[in-house]
Amino acid sequence: MSDREYEVLIVGAGPAGLSAALFLARFKRTVALFDTGRGRSTWHQINHNYLGFPGGVAARKLRELGCQQLEEYPQVTPFEHKIEAMRREDDHFVAKSQAGEWRGQAVILCTGVLDHYPHFDHWEDYVGRSMFYCVTCDGYGCQGQRVVVLGNTNASASEALQLQRFTQHLTVLTNSNENLIQRKFEQRLDNAHIPLIHDKIETVVGHAGQFERIETKGGLIIPLDQLFNQQGATPETTLAEDLGVKLNSAGYMVIDTEQKTNVPGVFAAGDATRLHSHLVSTAVHEGATAASAANYYLYPPELKDD
């Protein structure tokens, strides 16, 4: 086997990819793990929902710990390369980047999603500090805070209504030329005394990733402590499409209970496999499941029970 040939190619080194690499390492499979250093686990979030870390664990720290753990297994080789294309070639898969090509007998796609955050000066500093997207992960931390929910859809209104469990200081800001929130949801917001402002962000005032106020194009000033972004996300599925992986109507990869796609030898794990439940615990579970299924796929027929 050459230094460009592996049993499994894993694209993405967030919680799903790291988990998959760890399980495959312990199956003694050779793994190429590709990471661009970007993704949800590279922001500033503190994960409080992941078991075993009293007080929470920073997403970046979790990645760091995962990478340190993989250093114990020489059969896993990390590459800081962006895979730009993939193809099937006979009984192998080929991953291509500007640095060259790698071949593998199986693939696990852990490519995640691209969140559509509002862009303002230094917006990256706010992600995970005072700008969030997930009630499940970060709703608990907004108790009593002044919260703006950003978005122009029914999902934005629903998120604001759900956040009433934690705070009564809520505002919905569409941040769009269009307001797509249906009348029945507008009525629900009105009944809950949650203002709906159809306007766009002009300027954000804050310091060190902490909001102080939003100034809108219409001249309004909205004081706030936290922002929950509901402007959506796009699953990163270009490589999946290269390989002929089936996507659902929302653009996410279709998998079965073993993280198998419709393409034999191609598995998927993490946020790019589902519209909801974008959780670290879910990603770690899916990565482990995909690795176990890929390991079984690689066994010769005489070692399988089916």
CSV table of N, CA, C and O in Angstrom, one decimal, residues 50-132:
chain,number,residue,atom,x,y,z
A,50,TYR,N,-22.8,17.7,26.5
A,50,TYR,CA,-22.0,16.5,26.2
A,50,TYR,C,-21.6,15.9,27.5
A,50,TYR,O,-20.9,16.5,28.3
A,51,LEU,N,-22.0,14.7,27.7
A,51,LEU,CA,-21.8,14.0,29.0
A,51,LEU,C,-20.4,13.8,29.3
A,51,LEU,O,-19.5,13.5,28.4
A,52,GLY,N,-20.0,14.0,30.6
A,52,GLY,CA,-18.7,13.8,31.1
A,52,GLY,C,-17.8,15.0,31.2
A,52,GLY,O,-16.7,14.9,31.6
A,53,PHE,N,-18.4,16.2,31.0
A,53,PHE,CA,-17.6,17.4,31.1
A,53,PHE,C,-18.4,18.4,32.1
A,53,PHE,O,-19.1,19.3,31.6
A,54,PRO,N,-18.3,18.2,33.4
A,54,PRO,CA,-18.9,19.2,34.3
A,54,PRO,C,-18.5,20.6,34.0
A,54,PRO,O,-17.3,20.9,33.8
A,55,GLY,N,-19.4,21.5,33.9
A,55,GLY,CA,-19.1,22.9,33.5
A,55,GLY,C,-19.0,23.1,32.0
A,55,GLY,O,-18.8,24.3,31.6
A,56,GLY,N,-19.1,22.1,31.2
A,56,GLY,CA,-19.0,22.2,29.8
A,56,GLY,C,-17.6,22.1,29.2
A,56,GLY,O,-16.6,22.1,30.0
A,57,VAL,N,-17.5,21.9,27.9
A,57,VAL,CA,-16.2,21.8,27.2
A,57,VAL,C,-16.3,22.6,26.0
A,57,VAL,O,-17.3,22.6,25.2
A,58,ALA,N,-15.3,23.4,25.8
A,58,ALA,CA,-15.2,24.3,24.5
A,58,ALA,C,-15.2,23.4,23.3
A,58,ALA,O,-14.5,22.3,23.3
A,59,ALA,N,-15.9,23.7,22.3
A,59,ALA,CA,-15.8,23.0,21.0
A,59,ALA,C,-14.4,22.8,20.5
A,59,ALA,O,-14.0,21.7,20.1
A,60,ARG,N,-13.6,23.9,20.6
A,60,ARG,CA,-12.3,23.8,20.1
A,60,ARG,C,-11.4,22.8,21.0
A,60,ARG,O,-10.6,22.1,20.5
A,61,LYS,N,-11.7,22.8,22.3
A,61,LYS,CA,-11.0,21.9,23.2
A,61,LYS,C,-11.3,20.5,22.9
A,61,LYS,O,-10.5,19.6,22.9
A,62,LEU,N,-12.6,20.2,22.6
A,62,LEU,CA,-13.0,18.9,22.3
A,62,LEU,C,-12.3,18.4,21.0
A,62,LEU,O,-11.9,17.2,21.0
A,63,ARG,N,-12.2,19.2,20.0
A,63,ARG,CA,-11.5,18.9,18.8
A,63,ARG,C,-10.0,18.6,19.2
A,63,ARG,O,-9.4,17.6,18.7
A,64,GLU,N,-9.4,19.4,20.0
A,64,GLU,CA,-8.0,19.3,20.4
A,64,GLU,C,-7.8,17.9,21.1
A,64,GLU,O,-6.9,17.2,20.8
A,65,LEU,N,-8.7,17.6,22.0
A,65,LEU,CA,-8.6,16.3,22.7
A,65,LEU,C,-8.8,15.2,21.8
A,65,LEU,O,-8.1,14.1,21.9
A,66,GLY,N,-9.7,15.3,20.8
A,66,GLY,CA,-9.9,14.2,19.9
A,66,GLY,C,-8.7,14.0,19.0
A,66,GLY,O,-8.3,12.8,18.8
A,67,CYS,N,-8.0,15.1,18.6
A,67,CYS,CA,-6.8,14.9,17.8
A,67,CYS,C,-5.7,14.3,18.6
A,67,CYS,O,-4.9,13.5,18.1
A,68,GLN,N,-5.6,14.7,19.9
A,68,GLN,CA,-4.6,14.1,20.8
A,68,GLN,C,-4.8,12.6,20.9
A,68,GLN,O,-3.9,11.8,20.9
A,69,GLN,N,-6.1,12.3,21.1
A,69,GLN,CA,-6.4,10.8,21.2
A,69,GLN,C,-6.0,10.0,20.0
A,69,GLN,O,-5.5,8.9,20.1
A,70,LEU,N,-6.2,10.6,18.8
A,70,LEU,CA,-5.9,9.9,17.6
A,70,LEU,C,-4.4,9.8,17.4
A,70,LEU,O,-3.9,8.9,16.7
A,71,GLU,N,-3.6,10.6,18.1
A,71,GLU,CA,-2.1,10.5,18.0
A,71,GLU,C,-1.6,9.2,18.5
A,71,GLU,O,-0.5,8.7,18.2
A,72,GLU,N,-2.4,8.5,19.3
A,72,GLU,CA,-2.0,7.2,19.8
A,72,GLU,C,-2.1,6.1,18.8
A,72,GLU,O,-1.6,5.0,19.0
A,73,TYR,N,-2.7,6.4,17.6
A,73,TYR,CA,-2.9,5.4,16.6
A,73,TYR,C,-2.2,5.8,15.3
A,73,TYR,O,-2.7,6.6,14.5
A,74,PRO,N,-1.1,5.2,15.0
A,74,PRO,CA,-0.3,5.6,13.8
A,74,PRO,C,-1.0,5.2,12.5
A,74,PRO,O,-0.6,5.8,11.4
A,75,GLN,N,-2.0,4.4,12.5
A,75,GLN,CA,-2.7,4.1,11.3
A,75,GLN,C,-3.7,5.2,10.8
A,75,GLN,O,-4.2,5.1,9.7
A,76,VAL,N,-3.9,6.2,11.7
A,76,VAL,CA,-4.7,7.4,11.2
A,76,VAL,C,-3.7,8.5,10.9
A,76,VAL,O,-2.9,8.9,11.7
A,77,THR,N,-3.8,9.0,9.6
A,77,THR,CA,-3.0,10.1,9.1
A,77,THR,C,-3.8,11.3,8.9
A,77,THR,O,-4.7,11.2,8.0
A,78,PRO,N,-3.6,12.4,9.6
A,78,PRO,CA,-4.4,13.6,9.3
A,78,PRO,C,-3.8,14.4,8.2
A,78,PRO,O,-2.5,14.5,8.1
A,79,PHE,N,-4.6,15.1,7.4
A,79,PHE,CA,-4.2,15.9,6.3
A,79,PHE,C,-4.9,17.3,6.4
A,79,PHE,O,-6.2,17.2,6.5
A,80,GLU,N,-4.2,18.4,6.4
A,80,GLU,CA,-4.9,19.7,6.4
A,80,GLU,C,-5.1,20.1,5.0
A,80,GLU,O,-4.5,21.1,4.5
A,81,HIS,N,-5.9,19.4,4.3
A,81,HIS,CA,-6.2,19.7,2.9
A,81,HIS,C,-7.8,19.7,2.7
A,81,HIS,O,-8.5,19.0,3.3
A,82,LYS,N,-8.2,20.6,1.8
A,82,LYS,CA,-9.6,20.6,1.4
A,82,LYS,C,-9.8,19.7,0.2
A,82,LYS,O,-9.1,19.8,-0.8
A,83,ILE,N,-10.6,18.7,0.4
A,83,ILE,CA,-10.9,17.8,-0.7
A,83,ILE,C,-11.9,18.5,-1.6
A,83,ILE,O,-13.0,18.9,-1.2
A,84,GLU,N,-11.6,18.7,-2.8
A,84,GLU,CA,-12.4,19.5,-3.8
A,84,GLU,C,-13.2,18.6,-4.7
A,84,GLU,O,-14.2,19.1,-5.2
A,85,ALA,N,-12.9,17.3,-4.8
A,85,ALA,CA,-13.7,16.5,-5.7
A,85,ALA,C,-13.4,15.0,-5.3
A,85,ALA,O,-12.4,14.7,-4.8
A,86,MET,N,-14.4,14.2,-5.6
A,86,MET,CA,-14.3,12.7,-5.4
A,86,MET,C,-14.9,12.0,-6.5
A,86,MET,O,-15.8,12.5,-7.2
A,87,ARG,N,-14.3,10.8,-6.7
A,87,ARG,CA,-14.9,9.9,-7.8
A,87,ARG,C,-14.6,8.5,-7.5
A,87,ARG,O,-13.8,8.2,-6.6
A,88,ARG,N,-15.4,7.6,-8.1
A,88,ARG,CA,-15.2,6.2,-8.0
A,88,ARG,C,-14.3,5.7,-9.2
A,88,ARG,O,-14.6,6.1,-10.3
A,89,GLU,N,-13.3,4.9,-8.9
A,89,GLU,CA,-12.4,4.4,-9.9
A,89,GLU,C,-12.3,2.9,-9.7
A,89,GLU,O,-11.6,2.5,-8.8
A,90,ASP,N,-12.9,2.1,-10.5
A,90,ASP,CA,-13.0,0.7,-10.3
A,90,ASP,C,-13.5,0.3,-8.9
A,90,ASP,O,-14.6,0.8,-8.5
A,91,ASP,N,-12.7,-0.3,-8.1
A,91,ASP,CA,-13.2,-0.7,-6.7
A,91,ASP,C,-12.6,0.2,-5.6
A,91,ASP,O,-12.6,-0.1,-4.5
A,92,HIS,N,-12.2,1.4,-6.0
A,92,HIS,CA,-11.6,2.4,-5.1
A,92,HIS,C,-12.4,3.7,-5.3
A,92,HIS,O,-13.0,4.0,-6.3
A,93,PHE,N,-12.2,4.5,-4.2
A,93,PHE,CA,-12.7,5.9,-4.3
A,93,PHE,C,-11.4,6.8,-4.3
A,93,PHE,O,-10.4,6.5,-3.7
A,94,VAL,N,-11.5,7.9,-5.0
A,94,VAL,CA,-10.4,8.8,-5.2
A,94,VAL,C,-10.8,10.2,-4.7
A,94,VAL,O,-11.8,10.8,-5.1
A,95,ALA,N,-10.0,10.7,-3.7
A,95,ALA,CA,-10.2,12.1,-3.2
A,95,ALA,C,-9.2,13.0,-3.8
A,95,ALA,O,-8.0,12.7,-3.7
A,96,LYS,N,-9.6,14.2,-4.3
A,96,LYS,CA,-8.7,15.1,-5.0
A,96,LYS,C,-8.6,16.4,-4.3
A,96,LYS,O,-9.7,17.0,-3.9
A,97,SER,N,-7.4,16.9,-4.1
A,97,SER,CA,-7.2,18.3,-3.6
A,97,SER,C,-6.1,18.9,-4.4
A,97,SER,O,-5.6,18.3,-5.3
A,98,GLN,N,-5.8,20.2,-4.1
A,98,GLN,CA,-4.7,20.8,-4.8
A,98,GLN,C,-3.4,20.2,-4.5
A,98,GLN,O,-2.4,20.4,-5.3
A,99,ALA,N,-3.3,19.4,-3.4
A,99,ALA,CA,-2.1,18.7,-3.1
A,99,ALA,C,-1.9,17.4,-3.7
A,99,ALA,O,-0.9,16.7,-3.5
A,100,GLY,N,-2.9,16.9,-4.4
A,100,GLY,CA,-2.8,15.6,-5.0
A,100,GLY,C,-4.1,14.7,-4.8
A,100,GLY,O,-5.2,15.3,-4.5
A,101,GLU,N,-3.9,13.4,-5.0
A,101,GLU,CA,-5.0,12.5,-4.9
A,101,GLU,C,-4.7,11.4,-3.9
A,101,GLU,O,-3.6,11.0,-3.7
A,102,TRP,N,-5.8,10.9,-3.2
A,102,TRP,CA,-5.7,9.8,-2.3
A,102,TRP,C,-6.7,8.8,-2.7
A,102,TRP,O,-7.8,9.1,-3.1
A,103,ARG,N,-6.4,7.5,-2.4
A,103,ARG,CA,-7.3,6.4,-2.8
A,103,ARG,C,-7.8,5.7,-1.5
A,103,ARG,O,-7.0,5.5,-0.6
A,104,GLY,N,-9.0,5.2,-1.5
A,104,GLY,CA,-9.5,4.5,-0.4
A,104,GLY,C,-10.6,3.5,-0.8
A,104,GLY,O,-11.2,3.7,-1.8
A,105,GLN,N,-10.7,2.4,0.0
A,105,GLN,CA,-11.7,1.4,-0.3
A,105,GLN,C,-13.1,1.8,0.2
A,105,GLN,O,-14.1,1.2,-0.3
A,106,ALA,N,-13.2,2.7,1.1
A,106,ALA,CA,-14.5,3.2,1.6
A,106,ALA,C,-14.3,4.7,2.0
A,106,ALA,O,-13.2,5.2,2.2
A,107,VAL,N,-15.4,5.4,2.1
A,107,VAL,CA,-15.5,6.8,2.4
A,107,VAL,C,-16.5,7.1,3.4
A,107,VAL,O,-17.6,6.5,3.4
A,108,ILE,N,-16.1,8.0,4.4
A,108,ILE,CA,-17.1,8.5,5.3
A,108,ILE,C,-17.1,10.0,5.2
A,108,ILE,O,-16.1,10.7,5.4
A,109,LEU,N,-18.2,10.6,4.8
A,109,LEU,CA,-18.4,12.0,4.6
A,109,LEU,C,-18.9,12.6,5.8
A,109,LEU,O,-20.1,12.3,6.3
A,110,CYS,N,-18.2,13.5,6.4
A,110,CYS,CA,-18.5,14.3,7.6
A,110,CYS,C,-18.4,15.7,7.4
A,110,CYS,O,-17.6,16.5,8.1
A,111,THR,N,-19.0,16.2,6.3
A,111,THR,CA,-18.7,17.5,5.7
A,111,THR,C,-19.5,18.7,6.4
A,111,THR,O,-19.2,19.8,6.1
A,112,GLY,N,-20.5,18.4,7.2
A,112,GLY,CA,-21.1,19.4,8.0
A,112,GLY,C,-22.0,20.3,7.1
A,112,GLY,O,-22.4,20.0,6.0
A,113,VAL,N,-22.3,21.5,7.7
A,113,VAL,CA,-23.1,22.5,7.1
A,113,VAL,C,-22.4,23.9,7.1
A,113,VAL,O,-21.5,24.1,7.9
A,114,LEU,N,-22.9,24.8,6.3
A,114,LEU,CA,-22.5,26.2,6.3
A,114,LEU,C,-23.6,27.0,6.8
A,114,LEU,O,-24.7,27.1,6.2
A,115,ASP,N,-23.4,27.6,8.0
A,115,ASP,CA,-24.4,28.4,8.6
A,115,ASP,C,-24.5,29.8,7.9
A,115,ASP,O,-23.4,30.4,7.6
A,116,HIS,N,-25.7,30.4,7.8
A,116,HIS,CA,-25.8,31.7,7.2
A,116,HIS,C,-26.0,32.7,8.3
A,116,HIS,O,-27.1,33.2,8.6
A,117,TYR,N,-24.8,33.1,8.9
A,117,TYR,CA,-24.8,34.1,9.9
A,117,TYR,C,-24.9,35.5,9.3
A,117,TYR,O,-24.5,35.7,8.2
A,118,PRO,N,-25.5,36.4,10.1
A,118,PRO,CA,-25.4,37.8,9.6
A,118,PRO,C,-24.0,38.3,9.6
A,118,PRO,O,-23.2,38.0,10.5
A,119,HIS,N,-23.6,39.0,8.5
A,119,HIS,CA,-22.2,39.5,8.4
A,119,HIS,C,-22.2,41.0,8.8
A,119,HIS,O,-22.8,41.8,8.2
A,120,PHE,N,-21.4,41.3,9.8
A,120,PHE,CA,-21.2,42.7,10.2
A,120,PHE,C,-19.7,42.7,10.7
A,120,PHE,O,-19.0,41.7,10.8
A,121,ASP,N,-19.2,43.8,11.1
A,121,ASP,CA,-17.8,43.9,11.5
A,121,ASP,C,-17.5,43.0,12.6
A,121,ASP,O,-18.2,43.0,13.7
A,122,HIS,N,-16.5,42.1,12.4
A,122,HIS,CA,-16.0,41.2,13.4
A,122,HIS,C,-17.1,40.2,13.9
A,122,HIS,O,-17.1,39.7,15.0
A,123,TRP,N,-18.0,39.8,12.9
A,123,TRP,CA,-19.1,38.9,13.3
A,123,TRP,C,-18.6,37.5,13.8
A,123,TRP,O,-19.2,36.9,14.7
A,124,GLU,N,-17.4,37.1,13.3
A,124,GLU,CA,-16.9,35.8,13.7
A,124,GLU,C,-16.6,35.8,15.2
A,124,GLU,O,-16.7,34.7,15.8
A,125,ASP,N,-16.3,36.9,15.8
A,125,ASP,CA,-16.0,36.9,17.2
A,125,ASP,C,-17.2,36.6,18.1
A,125,ASP,O,-17.1,36.2,19.3
A,126,TYR,N,-18.4,36.8,17.5
A,126,TYR,CA,-19.6,36.6,18.3
A,126,TYR,C,-20.2,35.2,18.3
A,126,TYR,O,-20.9,34.8,19.2
A,127,VAL,N,-19.8,34.4,17.3
A,127,VAL,CA,-20.3,33.1,17.1
A,127,VAL,C,-19.9,32.2,18.3
A,127,VAL,O,-18.7,32.0,18.5
A,128,GLY,N,-20.9,31.7,19.0
A,128,GLY,CA,-20.6,30.8,20.2
A,128,GLY,C,-20.3,31.6,21.5
A,128,GLY,O,-20.3,31.0,22.5
A,129,ARG,N,-20.2,32.9,21.4
A,129,ARG,CA,-20.1,33.7,22.6
A,129,ARG,C,-21.4,34.4,23.0
A,129,ARG,O,-21.9,34.3,24.1
A,130,SER,N,-22.0,35.1,22.0
A,130,SER,CA,-23.3,35.6,22.2
A,130,SER,C,-24.2,35.5,21.0
A,130,SER,O,-25.3,36.0,21.0
A,131,MET,N,-23.7,34.8,20.0
A,131,MET,CA,-24.5,34.6,18.8
A,131,MET,C,-24.6,33.0,18.6
A,131,MET,O,-23.6,32.4,18.4
A,132,PHE,N,-25.8,32.5,18.6
A,132,PHE,CA,-26.0,31.1,18.6
A,132,PHE,C,-27.1,30.7,17.6
A,132,PHE,O,-27.7,31.6,16.9
